[in-house]
Short mmCIF file of N, CA and C in Angstrom, two decimals:
data_model
loop_
_atom_site.label_atom_id
_atom_site.label_comp_id
_atom_site.label_asym_id
_atom_site.label_seq_id
_atom_site.Cartn_x
_atom_site.Cartn_y
_atom_site.Cartn_z
N MET A 1 -67.56 -22.11 30.67
CA MET A 1 -66.99 -22.84 29.94
C MET A 1 -65.60 -22.00 30.67
N ALA A 2 -64.58 -22.51 31.20
CA ALA A 2 -63.89 -22.28 31.46
C ALA A 2 -62.56 -22.33 30.65
N ALA A 3 -62.12 -20.96 30.64
CA ALA A 3 -60.67 -20.63 29.46
C ALA A 3 -59.75 -21.34 29.44
N GLU A 4 -59.35 -21.69 27.86
CA GLU A 4 -58.20 -22.31 27.83
C GLU A 4 -56.92 -21.95 28.03
N LYS A 5 -55.96 -22.32 28.60
CA LYS A 5 -54.87 -21.73 29.23
C LYS A 5 -53.90 -21.90 27.88
N GLY A 6 -52.65 -22.10 27.88
CA GLY A 6 -51.68 -21.74 26.68
C GLY A 6 -52.41 -21.06 25.45
N LYS A 7 -51.38 -21.51 24.45
CA LYS A 7 -51.67 -20.75 23.10
C LYS A 7 -52.04 -22.06 21.77
N LYS A 8 -53.50 -21.76 21.53
CA LYS A 8 -54.09 -22.50 20.27
C LYS A 8 -54.53 -21.60 18.51
N THR A 9 -53.20 -21.74 18.53
CA THR A 9 -53.07 -21.18 16.35
C THR A 9 -54.63 -21.58 15.81
N ILE A 10 -55.01 -20.73 15.04
CA ILE A 10 -55.95 -21.02 14.53
C ILE A 10 -55.59 -20.93 13.06
N ALA A 11 -55.02 -19.95 12.84
CA ALA A 11 -54.58 -19.89 10.99
C ALA A 11 -52.98 -19.11 11.52
N SER A 12 -52.10 -19.67 10.68
CA SER A 12 -51.21 -18.58 10.01
C SER A 12 -51.52 -18.21 8.87
N ASN A 13 -50.24 -17.43 8.33
CA ASN A 13 -50.32 -16.26 7.04
C ASN A 13 -49.12 -17.47 6.32
N LYS A 14 -49.04 -17.86 5.74
CA LYS A 14 -47.51 -18.49 5.24
C LYS A 14 -47.23 -17.85 4.07
N LYS A 15 -48.46 -17.76 2.99
CA LYS A 15 -48.29 -16.55 2.39
C LYS A 15 -47.49 -15.40 2.35
N ALA A 16 -47.19 -14.86 4.40
CA ALA A 16 -46.87 -13.97 4.48
C ALA A 16 -45.30 -13.85 4.36
N PHE A 17 -44.30 -15.39 4.57
CA PHE A 17 -43.62 -15.44 5.10
C PHE A 17 -42.58 -15.86 3.62
N HIS A 18 -43.42 -16.28 2.67
CA HIS A 18 -42.84 -16.08 1.05
C HIS A 18 -42.65 -15.02 0.56
N ASP A 19 -43.97 -14.18 0.60
CA ASP A 19 -43.37 -12.52 0.14
C ASP A 19 -42.73 -11.92 0.58
N PHE A 20 -42.88 -11.64 1.75
CA PHE A 20 -42.24 -10.39 2.90
C PHE A 20 -41.22 -11.36 3.95
N PHE A 21 -40.12 -10.11 3.89
CA PHE A 21 -39.21 -10.52 5.36
C PHE A 21 -39.93 -9.75 6.46
N ILE A 22 -39.95 -10.72 7.21
CA ILE A 22 -40.48 -10.56 8.35
C ILE A 22 -39.98 -9.85 9.75
N GLU A 23 -39.47 -8.41 9.81
CA GLU A 23 -38.47 -7.66 10.45
C GLU A 23 -38.66 -7.89 12.51
N LYS A 24 -40.16 -7.75 12.40
CA LYS A 24 -40.54 -7.33 13.46
C LYS A 24 -42.30 -8.08 14.16
N THR A 25 -42.38 -8.34 15.06
CA THR A 25 -43.40 -9.30 15.59
C THR A 25 -44.31 -8.55 16.37
N TYR A 26 -45.45 -8.07 16.64
CA TYR A 26 -46.09 -7.89 17.53
C TYR A 26 -47.26 -8.58 18.00
N GLU A 27 -47.70 -8.46 19.29
CA GLU A 27 -48.96 -9.49 19.79
C GLU A 27 -49.69 -8.31 19.81
N CYS A 28 -51.19 -8.54 19.02
CA CYS A 28 -52.34 -7.68 19.13
C CYS A 28 -53.24 -7.97 19.68
N GLY A 29 -54.38 -8.11 20.16
CA GLY A 29 -55.57 -7.94 20.45
C GLY A 29 -56.61 -7.73 19.22
N ILE A 30 -58.02 -8.29 19.22
CA ILE A 30 -59.25 -7.92 17.66
C ILE A 30 -59.91 -8.18 18.54
N GLU A 31 -60.63 -7.05 18.06
CA GLU A 31 -62.06 -7.02 18.59
C GLU A 31 -63.00 -7.27 17.64
N LEU A 32 -63.56 -8.11 18.04
CA LEU A 32 -64.22 -9.24 17.51
C LEU A 32 -66.06 -9.21 17.86
N VAL A 33 -67.04 -9.40 16.99
CA VAL A 33 -68.18 -9.52 17.54
C VAL A 33 -68.64 -11.14 17.84
N GLY A 34 -69.91 -11.94 18.81
CA GLY A 34 -69.82 -12.66 19.10
C GLY A 34 -69.67 -14.79 18.34
N THR A 35 -70.45 -14.14 16.95
CA THR A 35 -70.70 -15.19 16.03
C THR A 35 -68.91 -16.09 15.66
N GLU A 36 -68.77 -13.92 15.16
CA GLU A 36 -66.54 -14.14 14.75
C GLU A 36 -66.43 -15.36 15.47
N VAL A 37 -66.39 -15.46 16.81
CA VAL A 37 -65.68 -16.35 17.82
C VAL A 37 -65.84 -17.61 17.44
N LYS A 38 -66.88 -17.61 17.80
CA LYS A 38 -68.08 -19.10 17.03
C LYS A 38 -67.04 -19.71 15.40
N SER A 39 -66.91 -19.03 14.88
CA SER A 39 -66.57 -19.14 13.75
C SER A 39 -65.00 -19.56 13.78
N LEU A 40 -64.46 -18.78 15.16
CA LEU A 40 -62.62 -18.89 14.32
C LEU A 40 -62.69 -19.96 15.51
N ARG A 41 -63.35 -20.35 16.48
CA ARG A 41 -63.44 -22.00 17.15
C ARG A 41 -63.35 -23.27 16.34
N ALA A 42 -64.30 -22.73 15.46
CA ALA A 42 -64.70 -23.63 14.11
C ALA A 42 -63.32 -24.07 13.27
N GLY A 43 -62.63 -22.54 13.13
CA GLY A 43 -61.17 -23.11 12.03
C GLY A 43 -61.51 -22.07 10.93
N LYS A 44 -62.63 -21.47 10.77
CA LYS A 44 -63.17 -20.76 9.76
C LYS A 44 -62.67 -19.75 9.23
N VAL A 45 -61.02 -19.15 9.06
CA VAL A 45 -60.74 -17.97 8.62
C VAL A 45 -59.83 -17.82 7.70
N ASN A 46 -59.60 -17.02 6.71
CA ASN A 46 -58.58 -17.19 5.50
C ASN A 46 -57.48 -15.74 6.27
N LEU A 47 -56.62 -16.11 6.20
CA LEU A 47 -55.58 -14.68 5.85
C LEU A 47 -54.55 -14.08 5.22
N ARG A 48 -55.27 -14.57 3.90
CA ARG A 48 -53.97 -14.65 2.86
C ARG A 48 -54.87 -13.48 2.48
N ASP A 49 -53.78 -12.45 1.80
CA ASP A 49 -54.04 -10.74 1.14
C ASP A 49 -54.82 -10.50 2.58
N SER A 50 -54.45 -10.40 3.42
CA SER A 50 -54.51 -9.44 4.23
C SER A 50 -53.54 -8.73 4.93
N TYR A 51 -53.75 -7.16 5.62
CA TYR A 51 -53.14 -6.32 6.07
C TYR A 51 -53.79 -5.67 7.26
N ALA A 52 -53.46 -4.82 7.51
CA ALA A 52 -53.12 -4.29 8.88
C ALA A 52 -53.10 -2.92 8.30
N MET A 53 -53.52 -1.38 8.94
CA MET A 53 -53.39 0.10 8.22
C MET A 53 -53.63 0.57 9.54
N ILE A 54 -53.32 2.09 9.81
CA ILE A 54 -53.81 2.90 10.96
C ILE A 54 -54.68 3.93 10.08
N ARG A 55 -55.61 3.71 10.77
CA ARG A 55 -56.23 4.82 10.56
C ARG A 55 -56.70 5.89 11.93
N GLY A 56 -56.49 6.96 11.39
CA GLY A 56 -57.71 8.07 12.68
C GLY A 56 -56.94 7.48 13.82
N GLY A 57 -55.62 6.86 14.42
CA GLY A 57 -55.01 7.09 15.55
C GLY A 57 -55.51 5.67 16.06
N GLU A 58 -55.94 4.84 14.86
CA GLU A 58 -56.42 3.23 15.96
C GLU A 58 -55.82 2.41 14.64
N ALA A 59 -55.37 0.93 15.11
CA ALA A 59 -55.30 -0.06 14.43
C ALA A 59 -56.64 -1.03 13.77
N PHE A 60 -56.15 -1.54 12.57
CA PHE A 60 -57.35 -2.26 11.82
C PHE A 60 -56.71 -2.89 11.12
N LEU A 61 -57.27 -4.24 11.03
CA LEU A 61 -57.06 -5.23 10.21
C LEU A 61 -58.22 -5.70 9.16
N CYS A 62 -57.11 -5.31 8.23
CA CYS A 62 -58.54 -5.70 7.00
C CYS A 62 -58.27 -6.59 5.90
N GLY A 63 -59.44 -7.02 4.91
CA GLY A 63 -59.01 -8.12 4.34
C GLY A 63 -58.94 -9.66 4.84
N VAL A 64 -59.59 -9.90 6.19
CA VAL A 64 -58.75 -11.31 6.85
C VAL A 64 -60.83 -11.77 6.68
N HIS A 65 -61.01 -13.05 6.12
CA HIS A 65 -62.49 -13.21 6.20
C HIS A 65 -62.18 -14.12 6.78
N ILE A 66 -63.29 -14.08 8.14
CA ILE A 66 -63.97 -15.15 8.69
C ILE A 66 -65.55 -15.25 8.11
N SER A 67 -65.28 -16.59 7.68
CA SER A 67 -66.42 -17.26 7.43
C SER A 67 -67.89 -16.88 8.66
N PRO A 68 -68.99 -16.48 8.09
CA PRO A 68 -69.88 -16.89 8.81
C PRO A 68 -70.62 -17.43 9.73
N TYR A 69 -70.97 -18.00 10.94
CA TYR A 69 -71.12 -19.19 11.79
C TYR A 69 -72.17 -19.58 11.45
N GLU A 70 -72.27 -21.04 11.33
CA GLU A 70 -73.49 -21.72 10.46
C GLU A 70 -74.93 -21.52 11.41
N GLN A 71 -74.87 -21.38 12.11
CA GLN A 71 -75.53 -21.59 13.04
C GLN A 71 -76.65 -20.42 13.89
N GLY A 72 -75.92 -19.04 13.36
CA GLY A 72 -76.10 -17.71 13.25
C GLY A 72 -77.15 -17.24 12.48
N ASN A 73 -77.96 -16.87 12.96
CA ASN A 73 -79.17 -15.98 12.29
C ASN A 73 -78.90 -14.58 11.93
N ARG A 74 -79.87 -13.80 11.92
CA ARG A 74 -79.95 -12.52 10.98
C ARG A 74 -78.74 -11.21 11.47
N PHE A 75 -78.39 -12.00 13.25
CA PHE A 75 -77.45 -11.11 13.42
C PHE A 75 -75.48 -11.40 13.17
N ASN A 76 -75.75 -12.33 12.03
CA ASN A 76 -74.32 -12.99 12.25
C ASN A 76 -73.53 -12.14 11.56
N HIS A 77 -72.01 -12.15 11.68
CA HIS A 77 -71.29 -10.85 10.89
C HIS A 77 -71.21 -10.25 9.69
N ASP A 78 -70.16 -9.82 9.15
CA ASP A 78 -70.12 -9.99 7.90
C ASP A 78 -68.82 -10.11 7.67
N ALA A 79 -68.74 -10.87 6.67
CA ALA A 79 -67.73 -11.62 6.15
C ALA A 79 -65.93 -10.92 6.52
N ILE A 80 -66.00 -10.41 5.40
CA ILE A 80 -64.86 -9.17 5.22
C ILE A 80 -65.40 -8.10 5.39
N ARG A 81 -64.45 -7.66 7.16
CA ARG A 81 -64.94 -6.13 7.41
C ARG A 81 -63.60 -5.40 7.69
N ASP A 82 -63.59 -4.68 8.93
CA ASP A 82 -62.17 -3.77 9.00
C ASP A 82 -62.90 -4.40 10.39
N ARG A 83 -61.52 -5.03 11.17
CA ARG A 83 -61.96 -5.28 12.88
C ARG A 83 -60.31 -4.51 13.25
N LYS A 84 -60.87 -3.75 14.42
CA LYS A 84 -60.45 -3.14 15.04
C LYS A 84 -59.37 -4.38 16.17
N LEU A 85 -57.65 -3.29 15.99
CA LEU A 85 -56.78 -3.69 16.49
C LEU A 85 -56.34 -3.12 18.18
N LEU A 86 -56.53 -3.92 19.04
CA LEU A 86 -56.20 -3.15 20.44
C LEU A 86 -54.92 -3.15 20.87
N LEU A 87 -54.51 -2.10 20.64
CA LEU A 87 -52.73 -1.76 21.00
C LEU A 87 -52.68 -0.37 21.86
N HIS A 88 -51.64 -0.48 22.45
CA HIS A 88 -51.09 0.81 23.31
C HIS A 88 -51.48 2.04 21.87
N LYS A 89 -51.55 3.36 22.91
CA LYS A 89 -51.10 4.79 21.78
C LYS A 89 -49.41 4.24 21.22
N ARG A 90 -49.10 4.00 22.65
CA ARG A 90 -47.03 4.38 22.00
C ARG A 90 -47.24 2.97 21.03
N GLU A 91 -47.65 2.03 21.49
CA GLU A 91 -46.94 0.73 20.07
C GLU A 91 -47.82 1.38 18.58
N ILE A 92 -49.31 1.92 18.85
CA ILE A 92 -49.73 2.41 17.55
C ILE A 92 -49.02 3.13 16.93
N MET A 93 -47.92 3.97 17.80
CA MET A 93 -47.12 5.24 17.28
C MET A 93 -46.09 5.01 16.91
N ARG A 94 -45.92 3.77 17.23
CA ARG A 94 -44.09 3.06 16.67
C ARG A 94 -44.58 2.38 15.19
N LEU A 95 -45.49 1.52 15.60
CA LEU A 95 -45.74 1.00 14.10
C LEU A 95 -46.42 1.97 13.45
N LEU A 96 -46.62 3.21 13.45
CA LEU A 96 -47.08 4.46 12.28
C LEU A 96 -45.42 4.56 11.83
N GLY A 97 -44.94 4.58 12.58
CA GLY A 97 -43.50 5.46 12.58
C GLY A 97 -42.51 4.29 11.30
N TYR A 98 -42.48 2.70 11.39
CA TYR A 98 -42.20 1.86 10.95
C TYR A 98 -43.26 1.86 9.24
N ILE A 99 -44.35 2.37 9.47
CA ILE A 99 -44.93 1.79 7.96
C ILE A 99 -45.12 2.85 7.48
N GLN A 100 -44.60 4.00 7.49
CA GLN A 100 -44.32 5.44 7.12
C GLN A 100 -42.86 4.94 6.62
N GLN A 101 -42.14 4.12 6.69
CA GLN A 101 -40.81 4.17 6.25
C GLN A 101 -40.87 3.61 4.20
N LYS A 102 -40.15 4.31 3.78
CA LYS A 102 -40.35 3.09 2.72
C LYS A 102 -40.54 1.76 1.93
N GLY A 103 -41.80 1.26 1.89
CA GLY A 103 -41.23 0.07 1.50
C GLY A 103 -41.67 -1.15 2.88
N LEU A 104 -42.11 -0.78 3.95
CA LEU A 104 -42.34 -1.61 5.04
C LEU A 104 -43.89 -1.57 5.25
N THR A 105 -44.16 -2.65 5.74
CA THR A 105 -45.82 -2.54 6.07
C THR A 105 -46.24 -3.89 7.18
N LEU A 106 -47.60 -3.96 7.38
CA LEU A 106 -47.78 -4.46 8.46
C LEU A 106 -48.57 -5.91 7.71
N VAL A 107 -48.64 -6.64 7.94
CA VAL A 107 -49.34 -7.98 7.54
C VAL A 107 -49.43 -8.84 8.34
N PRO A 108 -50.47 -9.44 9.57
CA PRO A 108 -50.71 -10.66 9.86
C PRO A 108 -50.03 -11.98 9.61
N THR A 109 -49.52 -12.42 10.62
CA THR A 109 -48.62 -13.52 10.28
C THR A 109 -49.37 -15.02 11.40
N GLU A 110 -49.84 -14.32 12.37
CA GLU A 110 -50.18 -15.95 13.09
C GLU A 110 -51.51 -15.25 14.25
N LEU A 111 -53.34 -15.82 13.40
CA LEU A 111 -53.78 -15.33 14.64
C LEU A 111 -54.70 -16.98 15.60
N TYR A 112 -54.11 -17.08 16.61
CA TYR A 112 -54.29 -17.79 17.54
C TYR A 112 -55.15 -17.71 19.22
N PHE A 113 -55.55 -18.04 20.20
CA PHE A 113 -56.27 -18.27 21.03
C PHE A 113 -54.99 -18.07 21.97
N SER A 114 -54.91 -17.19 23.40
CA SER A 114 -54.24 -17.18 24.46
C SER A 114 -54.82 -17.09 25.35
N ASN A 115 -55.00 -18.00 26.27
CA ASN A 115 -55.94 -18.11 27.61
C ASN A 115 -57.25 -17.94 27.00
N GLY A 116 -57.72 -18.46 26.20
CA GLY A 116 -59.38 -18.25 25.70
C GLY A 116 -59.73 -16.86 24.66
N ARG A 117 -58.10 -15.77 24.62
CA ARG A 117 -58.65 -14.65 23.49
C ARG A 117 -57.93 -15.07 22.45
N VAL A 118 -58.65 -14.39 21.59
CA VAL A 118 -58.27 -14.27 20.56
C VAL A 118 -56.90 -12.79 20.14
N LYS A 119 -56.23 -13.62 20.08
CA LYS A 119 -54.87 -12.08 19.59
C LYS A 119 -54.07 -12.76 18.14
N VAL A 120 -53.58 -11.53 17.87
CA VAL A 120 -53.53 -11.37 16.45
C VAL A 120 -51.41 -11.24 16.67
N GLU A 121 -50.51 -12.08 15.89
CA GLU A 121 -49.06 -11.75 15.72
C GLU A 121 -48.96 -10.93 13.99
N LEU A 122 -48.57 -9.61 14.53
CA LEU A 122 -48.25 -8.35 13.27
C LEU A 122 -47.54 -9.10 13.10
N GLY A 123 -46.64 -8.83 11.88
CA GLY A 123 -45.27 -8.07 11.44
C GLY A 123 -44.82 -7.53 10.89
N VAL A 124 -44.03 -6.75 11.09
CA VAL A 124 -43.54 -5.64 10.31
C VAL A 124 -42.89 -6.22 9.44
N ALA A 125 -43.40 -6.11 7.84
CA ALA A 125 -42.67 -6.49 7.21
C ALA A 125 -42.28 -5.66 5.57
N ARG A 126 -41.36 -6.44 4.87
CA ARG A 126 -40.45 -5.79 4.17
C ARG A 126 -41.15 -6.54 2.91
N GLY A 127 -41.41 -5.96 1.27
CA GLY A 127 -41.48 -7.04 0.67
C GLY A 127 -39.99 -7.64 -0.15
N LYS A 128 -40.56 -9.03 -0.77
CA LYS A 128 -39.39 -9.67 -1.46
C LYS A 128 -39.41 -9.15 -2.31
N LYS A 129 -37.81 -9.13 -2.75
CA LYS A 129 -38.40 -9.65 -4.89
C LYS A 129 -38.07 -10.50 -5.07
N LEU A 130 -38.32 -10.78 -6.94
CA LEU A 130 -38.59 -11.36 -7.51
C LEU A 130 -37.66 -12.90 -6.95
N TYR A 131 -35.38 -12.21 -7.32
CA TYR A 131 -34.70 -13.35 -7.02
C TYR A 131 -35.09 -13.55 -5.39
N ASP A 132 -35.31 -12.53 -4.38
CA ASP A 132 -35.18 -13.32 -3.19
C ASP A 132 -36.29 -14.43 -3.23
N LYS A 133 -37.60 -14.48 -3.56
CA LYS A 133 -37.94 -15.57 -3.41
C LYS A 133 -37.57 -16.70 -4.24
N ARG A 134 -36.87 -16.78 -5.44
CA ARG A 134 -36.03 -17.69 -6.09
C ARG A 134 -35.11 -18.42 -5.25
N ASP A 135 -34.40 -17.41 -4.80
CA ASP A 135 -33.43 -17.72 -4.02
C ASP A 135 -33.83 -18.55 -2.39
N ALA A 136 -34.72 -18.67 -1.57
CA ALA A 136 -35.47 -19.00 -0.83
C ALA A 136 -36.11 -20.47 -1.22
N ILE A 137 -36.54 -20.19 -1.96
CA ILE A 137 -36.63 -21.94 -2.89
C ILE A 137 -36.07 -22.73 -3.16
N GLY A 138 -34.63 -21.88 -3.58
CA GLY A 138 -33.67 -22.80 -3.77
C GLY A 138 -33.15 -23.46 -2.93
N ARG A 139 -33.03 -22.64 -1.17
CA ARG A 139 -32.09 -23.13 -0.66
C ARG A 139 -33.36 -24.32 -0.13
N THR A 140 -34.23 -24.52 0.25
CA THR A 140 -35.97 -24.98 1.26
C THR A 140 -35.49 -26.65 -0.35
N GLU A 141 -35.50 -26.35 -1.22
CA GLU A 141 -35.10 -27.41 -2.36
C GLU A 141 -33.90 -28.66 -2.32
N ILE A 142 -32.84 -27.57 -1.62
CA ILE A 142 -31.46 -28.27 -1.49
C ILE A 142 -31.37 -29.29 -0.36
N VAL A 143 -32.04 -28.39 1.16
CA VAL A 143 -32.02 -28.64 2.30
C VAL A 143 -33.12 -29.87 2.15
N ILE A 144 -33.79 -29.96 1.24
CA ILE A 144 -34.75 -31.51 1.37
C ILE A 144 -34.38 -32.56 0.59
N GLU A 145 -33.15 -32.40 -0.44
CA GLU A 145 -32.76 -33.15 -1.82
C GLU A 145 -31.90 -33.47 -0.26
N THR A 146 -30.96 -33.25 0.07
CA THR A 146 -29.82 -33.43 1.18
C THR A 146 -30.33 -34.19 1.99
N SER A 147 -31.07 -33.63 2.44
CA SER A 147 -31.70 -34.61 3.90
C SER A 147 -32.79 -36.11 3.00
N ARG A 148 -32.73 -36.08 1.62
CA ARG A 148 -33.29 -37.31 1.58
C ARG A 148 -32.15 -38.14 0.43
N GLY A 149 -31.33 -38.06 0.48
CA GLY A 149 -29.44 -38.26 0.70
C GLY A 149 -29.40 -38.50 -1.17
N ASN A 150 -29.57 -37.40 -2.06
CA ASN A 150 -30.12 -37.40 -3.49
C ASN A 150 -28.67 -36.46 -3.65
N ILE A 151 -28.36 -35.75 -3.21
CA ILE A 151 -27.25 -35.23 -3.85
C ILE A 151 -26.64 -34.93 -2.11
N THR A 152 -24.82 -35.14 -2.40
CA THR A 152 -23.82 -35.63 -1.62
C THR A 152 -22.67 -33.96 -1.94
N ALA A 153 -21.95 -33.75 -1.55
CA ALA A 153 -21.50 -32.90 -1.30
C ALA A 153 -20.15 -33.16 -0.73
N ARG A 154 -19.13 -31.96 -1.40
CA ARG A 154 -17.60 -32.25 -0.86
C ARG A 154 -17.07 -30.49 -0.84
N LEU A 155 -16.16 -30.35 -0.31
CA LEU A 155 -15.18 -29.14 -0.65
C LEU A 155 -14.63 -29.74 -1.99
N TYR A 156 -13.84 -28.87 -2.07
CA TYR A 156 -12.90 -28.26 -3.53
C TYR A 156 -11.66 -29.29 -3.27
N ASP A 157 -11.26 -29.41 -1.69
CA ASP A 157 -10.11 -30.28 -1.54
C ASP A 157 -10.56 -31.75 -1.93
N ASP A 158 -11.71 -31.71 -1.94
CA ASP A 158 -12.15 -33.43 -1.78
C ASP A 158 -12.68 -33.98 -0.62
N THR A 159 -12.38 -33.55 0.20
CA THR A 159 -13.40 -33.50 1.90
C THR A 159 -15.06 -33.85 1.76
N PRO A 160 -15.65 -35.27 2.58
CA PRO A 160 -16.73 -34.79 2.11
C PRO A 160 -17.07 -34.51 2.96
N ILE A 161 -18.37 -33.68 2.73
CA ILE A 161 -19.16 -32.83 4.06
C ILE A 161 -20.76 -33.80 4.71
N HIS A 162 -20.53 -33.52 5.68
CA HIS A 162 -21.18 -34.24 6.14
C HIS A 162 -22.83 -33.44 6.19
N ARG A 163 -24.01 -34.48 5.96
CA ARG A 163 -25.57 -33.65 5.58
C ARG A 163 -26.19 -33.05 6.62
N ASP A 164 -25.24 -32.83 7.68
CA ASP A 164 -25.40 -32.06 8.70
C ASP A 164 -25.76 -30.50 8.69
N ASN A 165 -24.25 -30.59 8.41
CA ASN A 165 -23.16 -29.65 8.48
C ASN A 165 -23.29 -29.02 7.14
N PHE A 166 -24.08 -29.73 5.90
CA PHE A 166 -24.62 -28.72 4.56
C PHE A 166 -25.01 -28.04 4.02
N ILE A 167 -26.23 -28.67 4.63
CA ILE A 167 -27.66 -28.18 5.64
C ILE A 167 -27.63 -26.30 6.52
N LYS A 168 -26.84 -27.09 7.28
CA LYS A 168 -26.53 -25.35 8.11
C LYS A 168 -26.02 -24.48 6.88
N MET A 169 -24.80 -24.91 6.31
CA MET A 169 -23.74 -23.71 5.51
C MET A 169 -24.80 -23.41 4.46
N ILE A 170 -25.75 -24.15 3.93
CA ILE A 170 -26.71 -23.71 3.53
C ILE A 170 -27.62 -22.64 3.75
N GLU A 171 -28.10 -22.98 4.42
CA GLU A 171 -29.60 -22.32 5.17
C GLU A 171 -28.35 -21.09 5.47
N GLU A 172 -27.21 -20.86 6.21
CA GLU A 172 -26.42 -19.56 6.17
C GLU A 172 -25.51 -18.95 4.82
N GLY A 173 -26.18 -18.94 3.98
CA GLY A 173 -25.64 -18.70 2.97
C GLY A 173 -24.14 -18.89 2.01
N VAL A 174 -23.80 -20.05 2.80
CA VAL A 174 -22.08 -20.22 2.59
C VAL A 174 -22.05 -21.27 1.44
N TYR A 175 -22.00 -20.84 0.37
CA TYR A 175 -21.71 -21.74 -0.90
C TYR A 175 -20.37 -21.60 -1.48
N GLU A 176 -19.51 -20.40 -1.30
CA GLU A 176 -17.86 -21.40 -1.40
C GLU A 176 -17.77 -21.92 -1.44
N ASN A 177 -16.55 -22.64 -1.80
CA ASN A 177 -16.05 -24.34 -1.62
C ASN A 177 -16.59 -24.78 -1.68
N ILE A 178 -18.12 -25.26 -1.74
CA ILE A 178 -18.50 -26.35 -1.41
C ILE A 178 -18.88 -27.05 -3.69
N ILE A 179 -18.69 -28.21 -3.68
CA ILE A 179 -19.47 -29.32 -4.72
C ILE A 179 -20.29 -29.41 -4.68
N TRP A 180 -21.29 -29.94 -5.35
CA TRP A 180 -22.25 -30.68 -4.91
C TRP A 180 -23.01 -31.20 -6.61
#
């Protein structure tokens, strides 16, 4: 079977974007056994509540659930196990420097095939506070309601704002002088 070209997403971690501010991302390989790759091709993976850690100068992905392959036999893999990440030593040292800072952690944001090989996108993340989560939810609700036409906005001097401009202002966090 020839290697597929391009990028094919297997799973993405939407919860990571809800719970964390992703400051920087890294692409890295992952060490897998044969039945895990077959299970990934079937899309049987869950990235929720997973994280990466550095132990003994090596990076590991913890908490990722890859379901056992259905046609596998006694050689099937353990569903939740630590999987080694393939990174250069200088990248591991850079990531170690990030996670030693207070409040930073490594979370997988995406798992995908790139030219037939499984890759993980790791995000250097800072945890969101509850008010940050509420603010993000409020912004998305405003954008949705505005695109539906349920909210009309105008400036304090009664000049109407076009819907697209209003959405841009909300995404940039500009709330002053807006009435809706």
